[in-house]
Each structure stands twice: as structure tokens, then as C-alpha cells.
CSV table of C-alpha atoms in Angstrom, one decimal:
chain,number,residue,atom,x,y,z
A,21,MET,CA,44.1,-67.8,25.3
A,22,ASN,CA,45.0,-64.1,24.7
A,23,LEU,CA,43.0,-61.5,26.8
A,24,LEU,CA,42.7,-57.5,26.8
A,25,LEU,CA,40.7,-56.5,29.6
A,26,HIS,CA,40.9,-53.0,29.8
A,27,ASP,CA,38.9,-51.1,33.0
A,28,TYR,CA,39.0,-47.3,32.7
A,29,GLY,CA,37.9,-47.2,36.4
A,30,ASN,CA,40.6,-50.1,37.5
A,31,TYR,CA,38.4,-51.6,39.8
A,32,PRO,CA,38.8,-54.0,42.5
A,33,PHE,CA,36.4,-56.6,41.3
A,34,THR,CA,37.5,-56.3,37.3
A,35,ARG,CA,41.4,-56.9,39.1
A,36,GLN,CA,40.1,-60.1,40.5
A,37,LEU,CA,38.7,-61.3,37.5
A,38,ALA,CA,41.8,-60.3,35.7
A,39,ARG,CA,43.8,-62.4,38.0
A,40,GLU,CA,41.7,-65.6,38.2
A,41,LEU,CA,41.6,-65.7,34.3
A,42,ALA,CA,45.5,-65.6,34.1
A,43,ALA,CA,45.4,-68.4,37.1
A,44,ARG,CA,43.5,-71.1,34.6
A,45,GLY,CA,46.1,-70.4,32.0
A,46,HIS,CA,44.6,-67.5,29.9
A,47,THR,CA,47.2,-64.6,28.3
A,48,VAL,CA,45.9,-61.2,30.2
A,49,ASP,CA,46.5,-58.0,29.8
A,50,TYR,CA,44.8,-55.3,32.2
A,51,LEU,CA,44.6,-51.7,31.2
A,52,TYR,CA,43.5,-49.2,32.9
A,53,SER,CA,43.6,-45.3,33.3
A,54,GLU,CA,45.9,-43.8,35.3
A,55,THR,CA,45.5,-40.0,35.1
A,56,THR,CA,41.8,-39.7,34.9
A,57,GLN,CA,40.5,-41.4,38.1
A,58,LEU,CA,39.9,-38.8,41.4
A,59,ILE,CA,40.4,-42.0,43.3
A,60,HIS,CA,43.2,-44.9,42.6
A,61,ARG,CA,41.1,-47.8,43.5
A,62,GLY,CA,43.8,-50.6,42.7
A,63,GLY,CA,47.4,-51.4,43.6
A,64,SER,CA,50.4,-50.2,41.9
A,65,ASP,CA,51.4,-54.2,41.2
A,66,ALA,CA,52.4,-54.5,37.8
A,67,GLY,CA,51.0,-58.3,37.8
A,68,SER,CA,53.0,-61.6,37.3
A,69,GLY,CA,52.9,-64.6,35.5
A,70,ASN,CA,50.3,-64.7,33.0
A,71,LEU,CA,49.0,-61.6,34.1
A,72,LYS,CA,50.1,-57.8,33.3
A,73,ILE,CA,48.6,-54.7,34.7
A,74,THR,CA,49.6,-51.5,32.8
A,75,GLY,CA,48.4,-47.8,33.8
A,76,ILE,CA,47.2,-45.8,30.8
A,77,ARG,CA,49.1,-42.3,31.2
A,78,LEU,CA,48.3,-39.1,29.5
A,79,LYS,CA,50.6,-36.3,29.0
A,80,ARG,CA,48.0,-33.8,29.6
A,81,SER,CA,46.2,-33.4,32.9
A,82,PHE,CA,42.6,-34.4,33.5
A,83,GLU,CA,39.9,-31.4,34.5
A,84,LYS,CA,36.8,-33.9,34.9
A,85,TYR,CA,34.2,-30.7,35.1
A,86,ASN,CA,35.2,-29.0,31.6
A,87,TYR,CA,33.8,-31.1,29.0
A,88,LEU,CA,35.8,-29.9,26.3
A,89,ARG,CA,39.2,-30.9,27.9
A,90,ARG,CA,37.5,-33.8,29.3
A,91,ARG,CA,36.7,-35.0,26.3
A,92,ALA,CA,40.3,-34.5,24.8
A,93,CYS,CA,41.6,-36.8,27.2
A,94,GLU,CA,39.1,-39.6,26.7
A,95,ILE,CA,39.3,-39.6,22.9
A,96,ASP,CA,43.2,-39.5,24.2
A,97,HIS,CA,42.9,-42.7,26.4
A,98,GLY,CA,41.1,-44.2,23.7
A,99,ARG,CA,43.7,-43.5,20.8
A,100,ARG,CA,46.6,-44.9,23.5
A,101,LEU,CA,44.2,-48.2,24.1
A,102,ALA,CA,43.7,-48.6,20.4
A,103,ASP,CA,47.5,-48.8,19.7
A,104,ILE,CA,48.0,-51.2,23.1
A,105,ILE,CA,45.4,-53.5,21.4
A,106,MET,CA,47.1,-53.4,17.8
A,107,ARG,CA,50.4,-54.0,19.1
A,108,SER,CA,48.9,-56.8,21.8
A,109,ARG,CA,46.9,-58.2,18.8
A,110,PRO,CA,44.8,-60.2,21.6
A,111,ASP,CA,41.9,-63.0,20.6
A,112,VAL,CA,39.5,-61.1,22.6
A,113,VAL,CA,39.0,-57.1,24.3
A,114,LEU,CA,36.7,-57.1,27.0
A,115,SER,CA,35.8,-52.9,27.4
A,116,ALA,CA,34.3,-52.0,31.1
A,117,ASN,CA,33.4,-48.7,32.5
A,118,THR,CA,34.9,-46.8,29.3
A,119,PRO,CA,34.1,-43.3,28.0
A,120,LEU,CA,32.2,-43.9,24.9
A,121,ASP,CA,34.7,-41.4,23.1
A,122,ALA,CA,37.4,-44.2,23.8
A,123,GLN,CA,35.3,-47.3,23.8
A,124,ARG,CA,34.6,-46.4,20.0
A,125,LEU,CA,38.1,-46.6,19.2
A,126,ALA,CA,39.0,-49.7,21.6
A,127,LEU,CA,36.2,-51.4,19.1
A,128,GLN,CA,37.4,-49.9,16.0
A,129,ALA,CA,40.9,-51.2,16.9
A,130,SER,CA,40.1,-55.0,17.8
A,131,ARG,CA,38.2,-54.8,14.5
A,132,ARG,CA,41.5,-54.3,12.8
A,133,ALA,CA,43.2,-56.0,14.8
A,134,GLY,CA,41.1,-59.3,14.3
A,135,ALA,CA,39.8,-59.6,17.9
A,136,ARG,CA,36.0,-60.2,19.0
A,137,PHE,CA,35.3,-57.2,21.3
A,138,ILE,CA,32.7,-57.5,24.3
A,139,PHE,CA,31.1,-54.6,25.8
A,140,TRP,CA,31.0,-54.8,29.5
A,141,LEU,CA,27.8,-52.3,30.6
A,142,GLN,CA,27.9,-50.7,33.6
A,143,ASP,CA,26.4,-47.2,33.0
A,144,LEU,CA,24.1,-45.7,30.3
A,145,ILE,CA,26.3,-43.0,29.0
A,146,GLY,CA,24.8,-41.7,26.1
A,147,TYR,CA,21.1,-41.4,28.4
A,148,ALA,CA,23.2,-39.7,31.9
A,149,THR,CA,25.4,-37.4,28.9
A,150,LYS,CA,21.8,-35.9,27.9
A,151,LEU,CA,21.0,-36.2,31.2
A,152,ALA,CA,23.7,-34.1,32.8
A,153,LEU,CA,24.1,-31.2,29.7
A,154,THR,CA,20.6,-30.2,28.9
A,155,PRO,CA,19.8,-28.5,32.1
A,156,LYS,CA,22.7,-26.5,31.7
A,157,PHE,CA,22.9,-26.4,27.8
A,158,PRO,CA,18.9,-27.0,26.5
A,159,VAL,CA,19.7,-27.4,22.8
A,160,LEU,CA,23.5,-27.9,22.5
A,161,GLY,CA,23.2,-30.3,25.5
A,162,SER,CA,20.1,-32.0,24.1
A,163,ALA,CA,22.0,-32.9,20.7
A,164,VAL,CA,25.3,-33.8,22.4
A,165,GLY,CA,23.5,-36.2,24.7
A,166,ALA,CA,21.5,-37.4,21.6
A,167,TYR,CA,25.0,-37.9,19.7
A,168,TYR,CA,26.1,-40.0,22.7
A,169,THR,CA,23.0,-42.0,23.0
A,170,TYR,CA,23.6,-42.8,19.3
A,171,LEU,CA,27.1,-43.6,19.8
A,172,GLU,CA,25.9,-46.1,22.7
A,173,ARG,CA,23.6,-48.0,20.9
A,174,ASN,CA,25.9,-48.6,17.6
A,175,LEU,CA,28.8,-49.7,19.9
A,176,LEU,CA,26.8,-51.9,21.9
A,177,ARG,CA,25.1,-53.3,18.5
A,178,ASN,CA,28.7,-53.5,16.4
A,179,SER,CA,30.1,-55.4,19.6
A,180,ASN,CA,30.4,-59.3,19.7
A,181,HIS,CA,29.1,-59.6,22.9
A,182,VAL,CA,27.4,-57.4,26.0
A,183,VAL,CA,27.9,-58.2,29.3
A,184,LEU,CA,25.1,-56.6,31.3
A,185,ILE,CA,25.7,-55.9,35.1
A,186,SER,CA,21.1,-55.9,35.9
A,187,LYS,CA,18.2,-57.4,34.1
A,188,ASP,CA,17.2,-53.7,34.1
A,189,PHE,CA,19.2,-53.5,30.7
A,190,LEU,CA,17.5,-55.8,28.7
A,191,PRO,CA,14.5,-53.9,28.0
A,192,LEU,CA,16.9,-51.4,26.3
A,193,MET,CA,19.1,-54.0,24.6
A,194,LYS,CA,15.6,-55.2,23.1
A,195,GLU,CA,14.3,-51.5,22.1
A,196,TYR,CA,17.9,-51.5,20.5
A,197,ARG,CA,17.1,-54.5,18.2
A,198,MET,CA,19.7,-56.2,19.9
A,199,ASP,CA,20.0,-60.2,19.1
A,200,GLU,CA,19.4,-61.3,22.9
A,201,THR,CA,21.8,-64.2,22.6
A,202,ARG,CA,24.6,-62.0,22.4
A,203,CYS,CA,23.3,-60.5,26.1
A,204,THR,CA,24.5,-62.4,29.0
A,205,VAL,CA,23.6,-61.1,32.8
A,206,ILE,CA,26.6,-61.3,34.9
A,207,PRO,CA,25.6,-59.0,38.0
A,208,ASN,CA,28.8,-57.0,39.5
A,209,TRP,CA,30.9,-58.1,42.9
A,210,ALA,CA,33.5,-57.2,45.4
A,211,PRO,CA,36.4,-58.9,46.0
A,212,LEU,CA,35.5,-60.6,49.6
A,213,ASP,CA,39.5,-61.9,49.9
A,214,GLU,CA,40.6,-58.2,50.0
A,215,LEU,CA,37.9,-57.0,52.2
A,216,PRO,CA,38.1,-59.0,55.6
A,217,VAL,CA,35.2,-58.0,58.0
A,218,GLN,CA,37.6,-55.5,60.2
A,219,PRO,CA,36.9,-54.4,64.5
A,220,LYS,CA,35.1,-51.1,64.9
A,221,SER,CA,38.3,-50.2,66.8
A,222,ASN,CA,41.2,-50.3,64.3
A,223,ALA,CA,44.3,-48.7,63.3
A,224,TRP,CA,42.2,-46.2,60.8
A,225,ALA,CA,39.7,-45.2,63.1
A,226,LYS,CA,42.1,-44.4,65.8
A,227,ALA,CA,44.2,-42.3,63.8
A,228,HIS,CA,40.8,-40.6,62.8
A,229,GLY,CA,39.6,-40.2,66.2
A,230,LEU,CA,36.5,-42.5,64.8
A,231,ALA,CA,37.1,-45.4,67.4
A,232,ASP,CA,34.9,-44.3,70.0
A,233,LYS,CA,32.3,-42.4,68.0
A,234,PHE,CA,29.0,-43.7,66.2
A,235,SER,CA,29.8,-43.0,62.6
A,236,PHE,CA,28.1,-42.8,59.4
A,237,ILE,CA,30.3,-43.4,56.5
A,238,TYR,CA,30.2,-42.4,52.4
A,239,THR,CA,33.1,-43.5,50.4
A,240,GLY,CA,33.8,-43.0,46.9
A,241,ILE,CA,33.3,-39.6,44.0
A,242,LEU,CA,30.5,-37.4,45.1
A,243,GLY,CA,29.2,-36.1,41.4
A,244,LEU,CA,26.7,-35.0,39.4
A,245,LYS,CA,24.4,-38.0,39.9
A,246,HIS,CA,24.6,-37.9,43.9
A,247,ASN,CA,23.1,-35.3,46.9
A,248,PRO,CA,25.4,-34.4,49.1
A,249,ALA,CA,23.0,-32.2,50.7
A,250,LEU,CA,21.2,-35.6,52.6
A,251,PHE,CA,24.6,-35.6,54.4
A,252,LEU,CA,23.9,-31.7,56.0
A,253,GLN,CA,20.7,-33.1,56.7
A,254,LEU,CA,22.2,-35.8,58.7
A,255,ALA,CA,24.6,-33.6,60.2
A,256,GLU,CA,21.7,-31.5,61.5
A,257,ALA,CA,19.9,-34.3,63.0
A,258,PHE,CA,22.6,-35.7,65.1
A,259,ARG,CA,24.3,-32.0,65.7
A,260,GLU,CA,23.7,-32.1,69.8
A,261,ASN,CA,25.1,-35.7,70.4
A,262,ALA,CA,28.8,-35.7,71.1
A,263,ASN,CA,29.0,-39.5,70.0
A,264,VAL,CA,28.2,-39.3,66.5
A,265,ARG,CA,30.1,-38.5,63.1
A,266,ILE,CA,29.2,-38.2,59.5
A,267,VAL,CA,32.5,-39.1,57.6
A,268,VAL,CA,32.9,-38.4,53.8
A,269,VAL,CA,35.8,-40.2,52.4
A,270,SER,CA,35.7,-39.0,48.8
A,271,ALA,CA,36.9,-36.1,46.1
A,272,GLY,CA,35.8,-33.9,43.6
A,273,GLY,CA,33.1,-30.8,43.1
A,274,ALA,CA,30.4,-32.4,45.9
A,275,ALA,CA,33.2,-33.3,48.7
A,276,ASN,CA,34.5,-29.7,48.1
A,277,TRP,CA,31.3,-28.0,48.7
A,278,LEU,CA,30.5,-30.1,51.4
A,279,ALA,CA,33.9,-28.9,53.0
A,280,HIS,CA,32.7,-25.6,52.6
A,281,GLU,CA,29.4,-25.9,54.2
A,282,ILE,CA,31.0,-27.7,57.2
A,283,ALA,CA,33.2,-24.3,58.1
A,284,GLN,CA,29.8,-22.0,57.2
A,285,TYR,CA,27.4,-24.4,59.2
A,286,LYS,CA,29.9,-24.8,61.9
A,287,LEU,CA,29.1,-28.9,61.7
A,288,THR,CA,31.6,-30.3,64.3
A,289,ASN,CA,30.3,-33.8,63.6
A,290,LEU,CA,30.5,-33.8,59.7
A,291,MET,CA,34.2,-34.6,58.1
A,292,VAL,CA,35.3,-35.0,54.8
A,293,LEU,CA,38.4,-36.7,54.0
A,294,PRO,CA,40.4,-36.9,50.9
A,295,PRO,CA,40.3,-40.9,49.1
A,296,GLN,CA,42.6,-43.4,51.2
A,297,PRO,CA,44.7,-45.8,50.2
A,298,GLY,CA,43.7,-48.9,49.1
A,299,ASP,CA,45.3,-50.8,51.6
A,300,VAL,CA,43.6,-49.4,54.4
A,301,TYR,CA,39.9,-49.4,52.9
A,302,ALA,CA,38.7,-52.0,54.8
A,303,GLN,CA,39.7,-50.5,57.6
A,304,VAL,CA,37.6,-47.2,56.8
A,305,LEU,CA,34.5,-49.7,56.3
A,306,GLY,CA,34.7,-51.4,59.6
A,307,THR,CA,35.2,-48.2,60.9
A,308,ALA,CA,31.3,-47.5,60.4
A,309,ASP,CA,28.7,-48.8,62.4
A,310,VAL,CA,26.3,-48.0,59.5
A,311,LEU,CA,27.5,-47.1,55.4
A,312,THR,CA,25.7,-45.0,53.5
A,313,VAL,CA,25.0,-44.6,49.5
A,314,VAL,CA,23.2,-41.3,47.9
A,315,LEU,CA,22.1,-41.8,44.7
A,316,SER,CA,20.0,-39.0,42.4
A,317,GLN,CA,16.6,-39.8,41.6
A,318,GLU,CA,17.6,-39.4,37.6
A,319,ALA,CA,21.0,-41.0,38.0
A,320,GLY,CA,19.0,-44.5,39.6
A,321,ARG,CA,17.6,-45.0,36.0
A,322,TYR,CA,20.8,-45.6,35.1
A,323,SER,CA,23.5,-46.3,37.2
A,324,ALA,CA,24.2,-49.0,40.1
A,325,PRO,CA,26.6,-48.0,43.1
A,326,SER,CA,29.5,-50.3,43.3
A,327,LYS,CA,30.6,-49.1,46.9
A,328,VAL,CA,27.3,-51.1,48.1
A,329,LEU,CA,29.0,-54.5,46.6
A,330,SER,CA,32.3,-53.7,48.8
A,331,TYR,CA,29.8,-52.5,51.8
A,332,LEU,CA,28.3,-55.9,51.8
A,333,CYS,CA,31.5,-57.4,52.6
A,334,ALA,CA,32.0,-55.0,55.4
A,335,ALA,CA,29.2,-56.6,57.7
A,336,ARG,CA,27.6,-53.1,58.2
A,337,PRO,CA,24.4,-51.9,58.2
A,338,ILE,CA,24.0,-50.0,54.8
A,339,LEU,CA,21.7,-47.1,54.4
A,340,LEU,CA,20.4,-46.2,51.4
A,341,ALA,CA,18.7,-42.8,49.6
A,342,VAL,CA,18.2,-43.8,46.1
A,343,PRO,CA,15.0,-44.7,43.9
A,344,ASN,CA,13.4,-48.5,45.0
A,345,ASN,CA,13.8,-49.8,41.6
A,346,ASN,CA,17.6,-49.4,41.4
A,347,MET,CA,19.4,-52.5,41.7
A,348,SER,CA,21.5,-51.8,44.5
A,349,ALA,CA,18.1,-51.0,46.2
A,350,ARG,CA,16.8,-54.5,45.7
A,351,THR,CA,20.1,-55.6,46.6
A,352,VAL,CA,20.2,-54.5,50.1
A,353,LEU,CA,16.3,-55.2,50.5
A,354,ASP,CA,16.4,-58.5,49.2
A,355,CYS,CA,18.9,-59.3,51.8
A,356,LYS,CA,18.1,-57.2,54.5
A,357,GLY,CA,21.3,-55.5,54.8
A,358,GLY,CA,19.8,-52.2,55.2
A,359,LEU,CA,17.4,-49.8,55.2
A,360,VAL,CA,16.3,-47.7,51.8
A,361,CYS,CA,14.6,-44.7,51.2
A,362,PRO,CA,14.0,-41.9,48.1
A,363,PRO,CA,16.5,-39.7,47.5
A,364,ASP,CA,14.5,-36.6,47.6
A,365,ASP,CA,12.7,-37.6,51.1
A,366,GLY,CA,14.9,-35.8,53.4
A,367,THR,CA,13.2,-36.9,56.2
A,368,GLN,CA,12.4,-40.8,56.1
A,369,TRP,CA,16.8,-40.4,55.3
A,370,VAL,CA,17.2,-39.2,58.9
A,371,LYS,CA,14.2,-41.4,60.8
A,372,ASN,CA,16.4,-44.5,59.1
A,373,ALA,CA,19.7,-43.1,60.2
A,374,ARG,CA,18.0,-42.5,63.4
A,375,LYS,CA,16.6,-46.4,63.2
A,376,LEU,CA,19.7,-47.9,63.0
A,377,PHE,CA,21.5,-45.3,65.2
A,378,ASP,CA,18.7,-46.5,68.4
A,379,ASP,CA,18.4,-50.2,67.5
A,380,GLN,CA,22.2,-51.8,67.6
A,381,GLN,CA,20.3,-55.1,67.7
A,382,LEU,CA,18.6,-54.8,64.3
A,383,ALA,CA,21.7,-52.5,62.7
A,384,ALA,CA,24.2,-55.9,63.7
A,385,GLN,CA,21.8,-58.4,62.0
A,386,MET,CA,21.3,-55.8,58.9
A,387,GLY,CA,25.2,-56.0,59.2
A,388,CYS,CA,25.4,-59.5,59.2
A,389,ASN,CA,22.7,-60.4,56.4
A,390,ALA,CA,24.6,-58.3,54.0
A,391,HIS,CA,27.8,-60.4,54.6
A,392,ALA,CA,25.9,-63.3,54.3
A,393,CYS,CA,24.8,-61.8,51.0
A,394,ALA,CA,28.1,-61.3,49.6
A,395,GLU,CA,29.6,-64.8,50.7
A,396,GLU,CA,26.4,-66.1,48.7
A,397,HIS,CA,26.9,-64.3,45.6
A,398,PHE,CA,30.4,-63.5,45.7
A,399,ASP,CA,32.4,-66.6,44.6
A,400,ILE,CA,35.0,-65.7,41.7
A,401,LYS,CA,35.2,-69.2,40.8
A,402,LEU,CA,31.7,-69.1,39.8
A,403,ILE,CA,31.7,-66.0,38.2
A,404,THR,CA,34.9,-66.8,36.2
A,405,ASP,CA,33.4,-69.5,34.4
A,406,GLN,CA,30.2,-67.2,33.2
A,407,PHE,CA,32.9,-65.1,32.2
A,408,GLU,CA,34.5,-67.7,30.1
A,409,GLN,CA,31.3,-68.9,28.7
A,410,VAL,CA,30.7,-65.0,27.5
A,411,ILE,CA,34.3,-65.2,25.7
A,412,ALA,CA,33.3,-68.3,24.2
A,413,LYS,CA,30.2,-67.3,22.5
A,414,ALA,CA,32.1,-63.9,21.3
A,415,ARG,CA,34.4,-66.4,19.4
A,416,GLN,CA,31.9,-68.2,18.0
């Protein structure tokens, strides 16, 4: 079967799925956005055998925080993706993490090319757009948010099948009057084989002076749906302890703001580093004594940080400031892999951090629990079985 798997964000787990599908005899075109990502997550390989990997590159530069230019880039990406769909004529298109303007063009092209279309729903982008724009532009922002909510609903309803990463999305599908037989829940995962457990004292840790420091580490984008002030609070709480470092490996506006605050408040224990190459990511996670996650109360309704899944593979305890009903919080609490507090409770955030710092036996046990959870749930062969079943349903 000819499959086109598109992941706008180029996440390692979607690449792993593409490789496994190709290994099973499918011809797979894996496409991603090369221009618009602040963090380049995947490798640069072009695939082999039945797998072809292609980055879609735009001529214009991408400005994440300029809404008009960002939308123009997303539409441009969608047009280029649509052109590829029309040329390659796949049997099935599976599209994930895709801006709605681009997703609309991909679905339309799939229809014209005679391909079945599977919407892999990761985040509620329409809801997130309304949440981000309404406070800044009360009338216009609300209208734009309503439009994207409407667009997202129609795209979901017009897809041949929908993959949901969480059962939390099922009530929304019912509200959208989706046929439940066209919806399948497959939680996200992380590729265990690409994230082997690393020793604390590794080459990356030594290069950054962290091999002998107790390190709270955050990796990934810091954007509108995060609360970077929590890292300042953590740095203040451990300011007097010379053996503690808070490390934020990130890019974007919030990361730049943190760098400014470090200089202003002379926080020598807080480091902001740019995104690191993929081939050292496992070492970055291994350097951590505690891995951290932050997410705003509002974003917790529509987003589940994928970094938590990578963190589980690292065998380190996880410190989360996210809503308790968020899927990532439930995952960590269920496996006893870390501590969770609400995103607006800085006091409890610091208490939880101190608990993991003071009780190394507890921290080590939580790290073991986290890795056991990854081993239990991240079997790519079983996951690919589920996707093959979804593909078969989409073709009915």
C-alpha cells in the first residue's frame, strides 16, 4: 500500500511509525516542515528502501509570533504538501500536528487524488487559537478563534478516520456528531530504541559543567501555553545551594525572556541553552536528576506535552506543573513516575522539587517506575498493528 505520513513537527515517534510501516512492506512517503520548526527534532536521513523522508522547505522565513506571516507560511506549506499528494497519489494520507489551514489543503488534495484521509488529532488548535488571540484582540480574536474551531470540526467530520491521542477528546467528538466508529484512540509514545538510558556523567553533561551538579532540566519549546516564571521561582528557591542547576533547553520568546531575567536578577544557577542536536538528546535527558514540565491551566485542556513520553524513557523522576486532569499528569501519577502540582501553585512546585532533591531514594524509584511505564506501553510493533487497523478502516 502507498502511504503518505505527514507530521508538521517531525517528531521522532512519527518517524518511527513510518519506518515500521515501511518495514512491513508499505511504500511510505514521510513529510515534515523543514522551515517552520524552532526545534529540529528528527534526523536528516532521506530514508531507505520503501521509506522516503522529505522536508518541505519554504522560500520565505517563518515568524512564529507574527500571526499574519505565520499563517501565510502555514498556507504555503499546505499548498506544497497538496502538490506532493497530487503527484504521488497515495492510497492513504495520515496527517498529524498540522496547522488547520494546511490541513484543509491536504484533505482537499487527498479527495482530488482519490486518497483516504486520516486526521491524527494531537491538539485542539481551534480552541487554542481562540484562547491565545481573544485576550489580545477581544473582538477580532474571538471571531478568528470561532472560525478555526469551525474549520477544525469540519475537517474532523470530513476525514475518513480520526486518530485521537487521548480518550479526553471523545466527548468533543460526540459534540461534533462524529461517528464513533470513525474514531480510534491511540496514545502517543516515544521511541525507546532512540532514547537509551544514559549515565549522569556523560559527554554532554561534562561539556556544560553539569556532571557534578544536581540538575532540574526542561527541554522543548517554551511558548504561549507555558509558564516560564516557574523556573525563576525554582532558581530563587535553590539560589543558596551551589550544587543545584536549573537548565532550560529551549527556543522562542519565553526562552529569550528567561535569559533576560537571569541577567537582571543575577541567577547564576539558571541556564538557558539553545535546542541541542538530536544525537545528544538522550545525554541531555540523562544529565537530569529531575526532568521538568510546565503547562498553563488553559492549555491543559487541549494539549498533552509529548516531552513527558521521552522523559519516561530516560529513567528519571518527572516534576510537573500541569492541570491534574491533563493526560500527561495522569500518565505520571498512574505509574508513580513523578510529582504533579497545578500550574498556578508555585509554592507546591518548589515543595515537590525539594522533595525530589532531598529524598534520592524516592527520586530513583520514580525514575525506575517511569522507565517501566515506557517499556510497557511503547512497543512499536503493537502500536503499528493499531495503525494498520485504522488504515484498513479508513479504506472501507
